[in-house]
Short mmCIF file of N, CA and C in Angstrom, two decimals:
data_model
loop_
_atom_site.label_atom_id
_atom_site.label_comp_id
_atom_site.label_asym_id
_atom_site.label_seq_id
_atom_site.Cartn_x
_atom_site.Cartn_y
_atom_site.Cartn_z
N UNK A 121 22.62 -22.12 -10.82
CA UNK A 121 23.82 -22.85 -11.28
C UNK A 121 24.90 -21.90 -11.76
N UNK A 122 26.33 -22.18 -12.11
CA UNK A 122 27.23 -21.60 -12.77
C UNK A 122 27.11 -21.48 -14.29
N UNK A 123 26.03 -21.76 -14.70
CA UNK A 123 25.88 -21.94 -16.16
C UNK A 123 25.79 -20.39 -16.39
N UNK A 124 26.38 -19.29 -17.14
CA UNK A 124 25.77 -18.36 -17.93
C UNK A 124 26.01 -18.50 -19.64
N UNK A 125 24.95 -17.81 -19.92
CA UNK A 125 24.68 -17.50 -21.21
C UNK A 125 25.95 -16.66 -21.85
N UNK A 126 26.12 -16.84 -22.77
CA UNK A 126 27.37 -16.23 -23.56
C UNK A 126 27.44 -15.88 -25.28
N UNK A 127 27.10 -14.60 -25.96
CA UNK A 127 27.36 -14.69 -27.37
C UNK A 127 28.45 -14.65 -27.74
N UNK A 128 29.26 -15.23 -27.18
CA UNK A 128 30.82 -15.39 -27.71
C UNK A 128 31.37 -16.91 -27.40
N UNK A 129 30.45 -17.63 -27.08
CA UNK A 129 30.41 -19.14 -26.77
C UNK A 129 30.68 -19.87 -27.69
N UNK A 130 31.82 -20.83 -28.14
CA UNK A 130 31.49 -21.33 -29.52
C UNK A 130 30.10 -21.91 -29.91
N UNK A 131 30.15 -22.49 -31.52
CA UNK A 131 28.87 -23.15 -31.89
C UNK A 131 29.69 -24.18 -32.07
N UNK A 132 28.87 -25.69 -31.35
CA UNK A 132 29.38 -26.79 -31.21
C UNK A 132 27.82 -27.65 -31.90
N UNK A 133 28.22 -28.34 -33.28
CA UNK A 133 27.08 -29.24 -33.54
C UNK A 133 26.67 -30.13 -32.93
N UNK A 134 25.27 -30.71 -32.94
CA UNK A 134 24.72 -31.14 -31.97
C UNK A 134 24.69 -31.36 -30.72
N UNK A 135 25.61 -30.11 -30.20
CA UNK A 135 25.96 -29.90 -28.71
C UNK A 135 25.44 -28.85 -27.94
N UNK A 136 25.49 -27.73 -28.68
CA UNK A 136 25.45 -26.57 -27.53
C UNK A 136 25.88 -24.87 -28.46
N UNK A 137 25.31 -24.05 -28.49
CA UNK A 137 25.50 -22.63 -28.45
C UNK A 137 25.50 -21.44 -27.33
N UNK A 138 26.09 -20.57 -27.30
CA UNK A 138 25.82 -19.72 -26.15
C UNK A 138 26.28 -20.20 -24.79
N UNK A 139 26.60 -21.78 -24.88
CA UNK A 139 26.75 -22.12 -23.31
C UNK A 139 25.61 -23.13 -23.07
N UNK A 140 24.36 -22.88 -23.59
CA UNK A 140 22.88 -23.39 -23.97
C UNK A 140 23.05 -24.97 -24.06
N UNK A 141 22.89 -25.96 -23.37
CA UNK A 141 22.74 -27.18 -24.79
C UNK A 141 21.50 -27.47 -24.85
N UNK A 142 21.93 -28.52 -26.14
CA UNK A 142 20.55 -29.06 -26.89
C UNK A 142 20.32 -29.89 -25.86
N UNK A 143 18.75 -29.81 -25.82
CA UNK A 143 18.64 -31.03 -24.81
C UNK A 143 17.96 -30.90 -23.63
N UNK A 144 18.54 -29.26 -22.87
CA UNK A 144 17.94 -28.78 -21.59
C UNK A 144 16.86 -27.86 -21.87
N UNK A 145 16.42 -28.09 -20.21
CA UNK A 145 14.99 -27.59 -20.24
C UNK A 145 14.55 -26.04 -20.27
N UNK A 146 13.91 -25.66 -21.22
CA UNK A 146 13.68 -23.95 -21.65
C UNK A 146 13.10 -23.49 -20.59
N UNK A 147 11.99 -23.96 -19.59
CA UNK A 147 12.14 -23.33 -18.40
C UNK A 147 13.14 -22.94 -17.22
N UNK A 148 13.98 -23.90 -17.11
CA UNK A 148 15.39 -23.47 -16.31
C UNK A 148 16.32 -22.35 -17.10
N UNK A 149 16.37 -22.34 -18.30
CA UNK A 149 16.89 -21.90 -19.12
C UNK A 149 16.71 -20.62 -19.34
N UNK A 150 15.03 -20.10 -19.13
CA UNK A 150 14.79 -18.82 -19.51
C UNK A 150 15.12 -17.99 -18.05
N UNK A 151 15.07 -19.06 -17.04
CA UNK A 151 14.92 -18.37 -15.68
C UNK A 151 16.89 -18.00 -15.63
N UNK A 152 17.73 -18.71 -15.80
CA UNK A 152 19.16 -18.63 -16.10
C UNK A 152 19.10 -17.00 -16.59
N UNK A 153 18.43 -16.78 -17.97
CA UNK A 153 18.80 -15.61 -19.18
C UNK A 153 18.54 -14.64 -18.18
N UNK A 154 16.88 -14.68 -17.84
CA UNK A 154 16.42 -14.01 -16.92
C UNK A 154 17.54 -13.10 -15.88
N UNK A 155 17.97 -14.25 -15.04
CA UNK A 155 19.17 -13.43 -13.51
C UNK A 155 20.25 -13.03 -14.57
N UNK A 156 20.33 -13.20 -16.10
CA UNK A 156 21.31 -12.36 -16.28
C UNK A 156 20.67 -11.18 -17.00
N UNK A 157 19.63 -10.68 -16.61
CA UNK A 157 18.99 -9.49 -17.62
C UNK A 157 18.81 -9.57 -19.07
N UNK A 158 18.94 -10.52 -19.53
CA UNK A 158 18.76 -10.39 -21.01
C UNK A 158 17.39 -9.94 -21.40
N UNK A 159 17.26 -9.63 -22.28
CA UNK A 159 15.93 -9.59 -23.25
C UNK A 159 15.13 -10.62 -23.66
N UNK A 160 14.66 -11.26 -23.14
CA UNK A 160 13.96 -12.41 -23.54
C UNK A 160 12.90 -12.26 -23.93
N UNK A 161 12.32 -12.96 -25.14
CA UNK A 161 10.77 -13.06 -25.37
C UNK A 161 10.48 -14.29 -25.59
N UNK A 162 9.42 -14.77 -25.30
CA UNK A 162 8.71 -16.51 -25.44
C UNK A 162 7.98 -16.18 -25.94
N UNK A 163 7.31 -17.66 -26.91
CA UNK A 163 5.64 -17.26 -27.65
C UNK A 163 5.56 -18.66 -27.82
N UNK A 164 4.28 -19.37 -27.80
CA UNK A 164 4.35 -20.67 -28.00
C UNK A 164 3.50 -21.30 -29.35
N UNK A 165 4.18 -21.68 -30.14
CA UNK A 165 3.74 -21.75 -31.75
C UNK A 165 3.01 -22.90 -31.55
N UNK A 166 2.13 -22.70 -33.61
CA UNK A 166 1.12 -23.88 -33.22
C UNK A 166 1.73 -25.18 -33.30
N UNK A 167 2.79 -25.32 -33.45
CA UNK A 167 3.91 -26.91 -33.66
C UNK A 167 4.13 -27.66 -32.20
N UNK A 168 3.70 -27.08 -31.25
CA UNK A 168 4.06 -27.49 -30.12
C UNK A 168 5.59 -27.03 -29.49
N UNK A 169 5.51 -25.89 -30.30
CA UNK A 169 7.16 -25.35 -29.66
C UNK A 169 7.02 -24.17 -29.04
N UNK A 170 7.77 -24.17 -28.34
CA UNK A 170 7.76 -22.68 -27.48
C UNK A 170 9.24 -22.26 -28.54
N UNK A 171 9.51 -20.42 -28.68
CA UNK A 171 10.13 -19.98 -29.02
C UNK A 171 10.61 -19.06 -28.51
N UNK A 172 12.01 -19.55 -28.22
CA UNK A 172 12.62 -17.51 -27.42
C UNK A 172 13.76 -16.83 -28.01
N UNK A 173 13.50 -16.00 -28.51
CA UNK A 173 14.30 -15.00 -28.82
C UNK A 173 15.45 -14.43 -27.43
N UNK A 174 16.68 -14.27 -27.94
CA UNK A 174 17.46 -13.33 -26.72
C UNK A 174 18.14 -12.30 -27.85
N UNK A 175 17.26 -11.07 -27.51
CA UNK A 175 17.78 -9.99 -28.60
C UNK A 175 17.51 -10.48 -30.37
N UNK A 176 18.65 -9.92 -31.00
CA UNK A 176 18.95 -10.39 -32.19
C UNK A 176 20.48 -11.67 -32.10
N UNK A 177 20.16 -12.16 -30.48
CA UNK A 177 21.48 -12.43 -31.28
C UNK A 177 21.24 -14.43 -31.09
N UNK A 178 19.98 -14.54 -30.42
CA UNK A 178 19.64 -16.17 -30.81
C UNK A 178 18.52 -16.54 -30.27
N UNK A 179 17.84 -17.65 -31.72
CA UNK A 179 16.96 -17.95 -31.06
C UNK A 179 16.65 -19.59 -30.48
N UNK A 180 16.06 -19.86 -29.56
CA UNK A 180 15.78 -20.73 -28.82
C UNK A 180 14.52 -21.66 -29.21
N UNK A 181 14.53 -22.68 -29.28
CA UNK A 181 13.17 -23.12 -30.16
C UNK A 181 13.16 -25.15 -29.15
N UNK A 182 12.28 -24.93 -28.56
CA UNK A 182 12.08 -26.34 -27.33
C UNK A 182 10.82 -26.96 -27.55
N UNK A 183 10.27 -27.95 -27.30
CA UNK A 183 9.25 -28.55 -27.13
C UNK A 183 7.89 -28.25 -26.24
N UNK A 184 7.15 -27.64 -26.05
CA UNK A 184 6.60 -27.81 -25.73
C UNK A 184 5.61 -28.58 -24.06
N UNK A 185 5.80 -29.92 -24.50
CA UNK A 185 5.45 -30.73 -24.00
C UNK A 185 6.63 -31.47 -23.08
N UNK A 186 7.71 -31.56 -23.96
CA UNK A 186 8.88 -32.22 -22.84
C UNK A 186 9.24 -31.76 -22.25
N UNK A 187 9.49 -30.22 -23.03
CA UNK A 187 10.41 -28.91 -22.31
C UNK A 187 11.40 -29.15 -22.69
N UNK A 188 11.94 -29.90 -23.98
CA UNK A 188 13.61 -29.81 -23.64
C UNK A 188 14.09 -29.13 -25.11
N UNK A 189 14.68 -28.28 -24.78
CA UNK A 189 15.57 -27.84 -26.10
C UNK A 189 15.92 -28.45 -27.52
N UNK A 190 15.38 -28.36 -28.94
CA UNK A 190 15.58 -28.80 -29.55
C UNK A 190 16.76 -28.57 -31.04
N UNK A 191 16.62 -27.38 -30.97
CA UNK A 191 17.47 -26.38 -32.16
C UNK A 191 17.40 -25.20 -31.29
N UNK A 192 19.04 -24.42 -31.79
CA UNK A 192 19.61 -23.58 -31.48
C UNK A 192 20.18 -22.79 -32.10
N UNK A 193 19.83 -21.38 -32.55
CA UNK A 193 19.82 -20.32 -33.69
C UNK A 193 20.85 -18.98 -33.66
N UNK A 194 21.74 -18.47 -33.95
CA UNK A 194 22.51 -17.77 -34.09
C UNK A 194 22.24 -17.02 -34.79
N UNK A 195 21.59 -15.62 -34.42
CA UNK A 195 20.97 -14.52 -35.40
C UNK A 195 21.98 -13.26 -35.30
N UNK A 196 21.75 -12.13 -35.98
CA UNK A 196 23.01 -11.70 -36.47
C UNK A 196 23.91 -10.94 -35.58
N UNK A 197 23.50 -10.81 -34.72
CA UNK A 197 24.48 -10.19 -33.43
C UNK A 197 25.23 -11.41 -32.97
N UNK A 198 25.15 -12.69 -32.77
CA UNK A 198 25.47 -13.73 -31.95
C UNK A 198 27.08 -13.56 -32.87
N UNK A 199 28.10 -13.54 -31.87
CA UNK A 199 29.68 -13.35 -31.94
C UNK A 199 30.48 -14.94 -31.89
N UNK A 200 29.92 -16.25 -31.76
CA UNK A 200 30.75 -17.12 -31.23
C UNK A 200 30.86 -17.91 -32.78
N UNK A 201 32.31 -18.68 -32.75
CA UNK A 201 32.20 -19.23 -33.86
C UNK A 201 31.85 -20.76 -33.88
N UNK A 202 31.64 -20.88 -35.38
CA UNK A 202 31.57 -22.94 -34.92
C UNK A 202 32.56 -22.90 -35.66
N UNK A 203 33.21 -24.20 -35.03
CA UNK A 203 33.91 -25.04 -35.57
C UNK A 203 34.84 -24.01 -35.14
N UNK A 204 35.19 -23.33 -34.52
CA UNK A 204 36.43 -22.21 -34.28
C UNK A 204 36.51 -21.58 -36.28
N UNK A 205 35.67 -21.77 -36.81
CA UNK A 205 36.30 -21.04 -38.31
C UNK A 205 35.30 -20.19 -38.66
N UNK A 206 34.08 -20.41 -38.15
CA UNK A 206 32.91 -19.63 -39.37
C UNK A 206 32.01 -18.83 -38.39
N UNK A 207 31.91 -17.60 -38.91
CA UNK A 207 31.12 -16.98 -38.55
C UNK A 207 30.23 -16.19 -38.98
N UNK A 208 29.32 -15.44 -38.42
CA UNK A 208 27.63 -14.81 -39.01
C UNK A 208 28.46 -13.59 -39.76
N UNK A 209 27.96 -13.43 -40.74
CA UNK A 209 28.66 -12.29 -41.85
C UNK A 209 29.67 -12.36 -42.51
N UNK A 210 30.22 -13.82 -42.69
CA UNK A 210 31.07 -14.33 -43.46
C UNK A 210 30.21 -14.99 -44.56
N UNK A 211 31.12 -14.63 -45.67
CA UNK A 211 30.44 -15.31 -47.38
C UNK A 211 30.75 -16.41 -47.68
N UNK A 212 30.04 -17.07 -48.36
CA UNK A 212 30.18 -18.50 -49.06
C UNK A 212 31.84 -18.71 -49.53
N UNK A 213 32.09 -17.52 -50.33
CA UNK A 213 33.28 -17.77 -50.57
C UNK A 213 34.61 -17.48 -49.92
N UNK A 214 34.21 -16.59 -48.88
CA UNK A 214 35.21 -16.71 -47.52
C UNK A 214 35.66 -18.04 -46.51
N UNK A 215 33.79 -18.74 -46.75
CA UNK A 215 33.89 -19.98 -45.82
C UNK A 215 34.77 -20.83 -46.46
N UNK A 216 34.68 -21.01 -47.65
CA UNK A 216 34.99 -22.15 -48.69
C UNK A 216 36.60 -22.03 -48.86
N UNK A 217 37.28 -20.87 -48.81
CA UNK A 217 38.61 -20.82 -48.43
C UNK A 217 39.25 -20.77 -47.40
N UNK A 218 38.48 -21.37 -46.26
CA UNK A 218 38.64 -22.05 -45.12
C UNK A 218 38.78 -23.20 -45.20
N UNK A 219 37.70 -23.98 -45.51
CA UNK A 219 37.28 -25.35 -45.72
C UNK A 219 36.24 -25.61 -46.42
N UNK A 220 36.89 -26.10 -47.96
CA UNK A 220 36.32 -25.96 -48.73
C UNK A 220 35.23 -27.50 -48.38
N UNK A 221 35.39 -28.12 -47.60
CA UNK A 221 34.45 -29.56 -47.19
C UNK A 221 33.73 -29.30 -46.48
N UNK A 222 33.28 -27.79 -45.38
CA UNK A 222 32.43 -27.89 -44.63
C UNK A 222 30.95 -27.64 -45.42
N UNK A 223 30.80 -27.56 -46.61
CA UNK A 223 30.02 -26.45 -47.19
C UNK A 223 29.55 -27.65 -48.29
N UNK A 224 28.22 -27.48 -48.30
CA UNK A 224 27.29 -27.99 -49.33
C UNK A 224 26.05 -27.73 -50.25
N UNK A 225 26.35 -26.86 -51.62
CA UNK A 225 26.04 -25.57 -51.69
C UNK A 225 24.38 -26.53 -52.63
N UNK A 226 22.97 -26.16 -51.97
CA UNK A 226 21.65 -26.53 -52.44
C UNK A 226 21.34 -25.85 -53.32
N UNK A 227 21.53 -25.63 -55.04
CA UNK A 227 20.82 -24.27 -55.72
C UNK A 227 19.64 -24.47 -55.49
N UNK A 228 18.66 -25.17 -55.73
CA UNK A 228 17.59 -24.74 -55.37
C UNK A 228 16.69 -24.40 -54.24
N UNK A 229 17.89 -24.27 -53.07
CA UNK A 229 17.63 -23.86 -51.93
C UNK A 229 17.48 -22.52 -51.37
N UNK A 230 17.24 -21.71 -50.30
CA UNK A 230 17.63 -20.33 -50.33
C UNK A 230 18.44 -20.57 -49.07
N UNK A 231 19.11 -21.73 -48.50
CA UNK A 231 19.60 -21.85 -47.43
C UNK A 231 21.15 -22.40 -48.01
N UNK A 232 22.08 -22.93 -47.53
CA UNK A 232 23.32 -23.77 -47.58
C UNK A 232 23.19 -24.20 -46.25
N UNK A 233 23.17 -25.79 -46.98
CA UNK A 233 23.45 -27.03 -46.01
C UNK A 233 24.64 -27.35 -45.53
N UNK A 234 24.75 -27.56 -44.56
CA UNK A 234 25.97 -28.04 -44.16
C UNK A 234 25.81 -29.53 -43.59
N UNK A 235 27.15 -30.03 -43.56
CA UNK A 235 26.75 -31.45 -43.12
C UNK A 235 26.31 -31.67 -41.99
N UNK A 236 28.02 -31.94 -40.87
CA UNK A 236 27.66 -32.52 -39.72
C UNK A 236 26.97 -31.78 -38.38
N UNK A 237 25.55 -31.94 -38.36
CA UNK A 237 24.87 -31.46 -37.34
C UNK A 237 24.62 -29.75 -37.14
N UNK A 238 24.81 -29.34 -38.50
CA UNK A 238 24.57 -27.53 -38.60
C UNK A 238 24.35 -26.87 -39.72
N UNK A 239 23.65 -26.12 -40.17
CA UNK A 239 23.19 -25.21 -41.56
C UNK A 239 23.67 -24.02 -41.30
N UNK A 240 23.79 -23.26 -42.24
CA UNK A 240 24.18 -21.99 -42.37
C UNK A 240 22.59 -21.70 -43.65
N UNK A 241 22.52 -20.70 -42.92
CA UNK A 241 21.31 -19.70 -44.01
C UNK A 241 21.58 -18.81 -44.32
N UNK A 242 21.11 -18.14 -45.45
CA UNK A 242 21.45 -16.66 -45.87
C UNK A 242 20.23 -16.49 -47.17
N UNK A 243 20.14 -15.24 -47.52
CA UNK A 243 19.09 -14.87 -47.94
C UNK A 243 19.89 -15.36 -49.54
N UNK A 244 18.73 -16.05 -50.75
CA UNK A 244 19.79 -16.22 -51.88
C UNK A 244 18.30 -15.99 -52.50
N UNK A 245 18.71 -14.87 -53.39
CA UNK A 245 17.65 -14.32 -54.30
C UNK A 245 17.74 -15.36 -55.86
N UNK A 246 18.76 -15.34 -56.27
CA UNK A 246 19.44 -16.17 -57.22
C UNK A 246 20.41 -16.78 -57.37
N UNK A 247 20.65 -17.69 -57.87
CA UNK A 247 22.38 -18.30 -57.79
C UNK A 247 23.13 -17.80 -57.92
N UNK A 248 23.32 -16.48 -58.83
CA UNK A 248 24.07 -15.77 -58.79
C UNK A 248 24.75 -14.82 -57.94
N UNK A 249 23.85 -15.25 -57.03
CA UNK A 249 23.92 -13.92 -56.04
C UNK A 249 24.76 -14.54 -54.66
N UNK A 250 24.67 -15.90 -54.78
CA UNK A 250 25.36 -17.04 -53.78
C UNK A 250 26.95 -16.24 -53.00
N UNK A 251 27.89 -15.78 -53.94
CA UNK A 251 28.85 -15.65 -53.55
C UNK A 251 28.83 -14.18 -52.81
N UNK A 252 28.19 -13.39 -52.92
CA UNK A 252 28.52 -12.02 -52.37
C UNK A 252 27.89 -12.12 -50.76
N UNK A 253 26.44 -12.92 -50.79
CA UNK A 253 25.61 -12.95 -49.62
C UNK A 253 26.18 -13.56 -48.34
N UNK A 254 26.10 -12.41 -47.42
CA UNK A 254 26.32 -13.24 -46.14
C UNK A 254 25.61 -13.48 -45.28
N UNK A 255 26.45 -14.69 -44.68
CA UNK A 255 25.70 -15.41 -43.33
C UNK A 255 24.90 -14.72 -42.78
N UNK A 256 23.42 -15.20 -42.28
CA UNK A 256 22.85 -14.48 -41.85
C UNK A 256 22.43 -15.73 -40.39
N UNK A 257 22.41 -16.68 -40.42
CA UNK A 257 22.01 -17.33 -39.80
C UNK A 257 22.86 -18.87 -39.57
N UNK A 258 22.68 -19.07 -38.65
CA UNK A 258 23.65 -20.74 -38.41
C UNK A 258 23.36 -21.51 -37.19
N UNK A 259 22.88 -22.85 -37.30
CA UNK A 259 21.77 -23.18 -36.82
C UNK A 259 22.09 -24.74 -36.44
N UNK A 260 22.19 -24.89 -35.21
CA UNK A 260 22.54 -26.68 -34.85
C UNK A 260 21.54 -27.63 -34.24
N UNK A 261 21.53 -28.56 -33.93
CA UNK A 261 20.06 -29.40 -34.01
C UNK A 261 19.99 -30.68 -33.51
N UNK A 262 19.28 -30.98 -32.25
CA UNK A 262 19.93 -32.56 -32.03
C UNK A 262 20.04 -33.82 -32.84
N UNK A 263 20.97 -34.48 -33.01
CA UNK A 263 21.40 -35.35 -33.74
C UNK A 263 19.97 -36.22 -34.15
N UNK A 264 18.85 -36.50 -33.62
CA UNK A 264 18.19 -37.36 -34.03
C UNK A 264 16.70 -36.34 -34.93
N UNK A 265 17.23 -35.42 -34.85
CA UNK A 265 16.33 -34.95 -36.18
C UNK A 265 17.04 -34.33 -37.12
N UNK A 266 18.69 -34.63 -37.00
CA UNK A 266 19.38 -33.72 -38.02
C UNK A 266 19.32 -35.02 -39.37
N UNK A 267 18.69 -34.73 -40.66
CA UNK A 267 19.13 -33.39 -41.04
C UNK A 267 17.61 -33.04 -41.49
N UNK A 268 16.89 -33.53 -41.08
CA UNK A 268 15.53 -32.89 -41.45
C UNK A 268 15.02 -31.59 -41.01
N UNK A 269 14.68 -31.03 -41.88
CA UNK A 269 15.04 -29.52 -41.37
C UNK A 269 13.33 -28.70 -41.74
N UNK A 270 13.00 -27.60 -41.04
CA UNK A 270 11.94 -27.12 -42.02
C UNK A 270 10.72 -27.72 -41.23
N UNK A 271 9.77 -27.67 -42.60
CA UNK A 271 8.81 -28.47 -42.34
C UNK A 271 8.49 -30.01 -41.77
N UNK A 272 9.73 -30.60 -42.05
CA UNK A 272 10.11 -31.82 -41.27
C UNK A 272 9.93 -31.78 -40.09
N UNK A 273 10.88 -30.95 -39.89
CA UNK A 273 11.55 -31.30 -38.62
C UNK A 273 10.20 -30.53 -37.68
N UNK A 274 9.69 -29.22 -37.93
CA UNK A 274 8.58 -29.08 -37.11
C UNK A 274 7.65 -30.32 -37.32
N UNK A 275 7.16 -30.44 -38.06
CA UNK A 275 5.63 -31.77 -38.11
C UNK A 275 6.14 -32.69 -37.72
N UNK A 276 7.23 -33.48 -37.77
CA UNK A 276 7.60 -34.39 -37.31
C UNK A 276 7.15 -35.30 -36.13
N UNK A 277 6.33 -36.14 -36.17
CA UNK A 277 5.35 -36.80 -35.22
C UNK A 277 6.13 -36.50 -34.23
N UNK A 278 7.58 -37.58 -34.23
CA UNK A 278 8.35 -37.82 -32.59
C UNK A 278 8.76 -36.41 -32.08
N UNK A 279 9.44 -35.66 -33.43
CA UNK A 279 9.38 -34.22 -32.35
C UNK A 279 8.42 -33.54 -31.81
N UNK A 280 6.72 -33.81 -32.70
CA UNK A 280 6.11 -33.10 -31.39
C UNK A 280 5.82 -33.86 -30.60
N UNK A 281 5.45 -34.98 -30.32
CA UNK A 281 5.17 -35.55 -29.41
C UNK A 281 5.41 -35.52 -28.20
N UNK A 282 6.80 -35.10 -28.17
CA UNK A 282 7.84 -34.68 -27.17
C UNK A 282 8.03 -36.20 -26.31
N UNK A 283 8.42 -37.09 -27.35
CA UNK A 283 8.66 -38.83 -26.45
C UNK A 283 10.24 -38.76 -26.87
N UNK A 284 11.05 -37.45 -26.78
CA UNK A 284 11.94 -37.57 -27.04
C UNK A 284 13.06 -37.20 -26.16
#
């Protein structure tokens, strides 16, 4: 197909990263990365997910059983922005003087939630430490398991089941 892979692709919630969407099948998908030489690695976890890494710069995380793409990971090389505003190595308080509404700050989290259909992660040792730390991660998810995230969202009967 004309589909290629791209780390400069925007991040579109519950749509698509890299060019990637949520949704399609990780075997067509890896064979795509593949004719473009990337680095790929697969491993298939005990959740019923297969997982692929491309480099450092995203990872890929599908079902198993359906085969179809479920969450889509932006690790720290990945260049594309979401929302056209935010990007990996930008700070809480950089984002927030963007738009101070995209952002929904969890203290007792080590992640920041975001609302519609995407998280941002970053390493948070203490609350205090919230404003200096940057993005390390940013992460979109199909709409019918957002916003359960984590342990949810892996155990999640219907997601493994793959009747989805």
């Amino acid at each position: 197909g004309d589909k290629m892979y791209s780390k400069y692709a925007p991040i579109i919630p519950y749509v698509s990263m890299g060019n990637i969407l949520l949704g399609d099948n990780i075997d067509e998908t890896v064979e795509m990365l593949k004719q473009q030489q990337l680095p790929i690695q697969c491993k298939i976890t005990p959740y019923d997910e297969v997982r692929c890494t491309i480099g450092n710069e995203m990872l890929i995380i599908a079902n198993s059983i359906n085969r179809k793409i479920g969450m889509l990971c932006a690790l720290e090389e990945y260049q594309g922005m979401l929302l056209n505003k935010i990007r990996l190595g930008m700070t809480i308080p950089e984002i927030m003087k963007i738009d101070s509404t995209l952002i929904k700050i969890e203290p007792d989290n080590d992640f920041i939630s975001f609302e519609n259909g995407y998280f941002i992660e970053h390493e948070l040792f203490d609350f205090s430490d919230e404003l200096t730390t940057p993005v390390t991660e940013i992460t979109v998810i199909l709409k019918q398991f957002f916003p359960t995230y984590t342990d949810e969202y892996d155990n999640s009967e219907l997601y493994r089941s793959g009747q989805w």
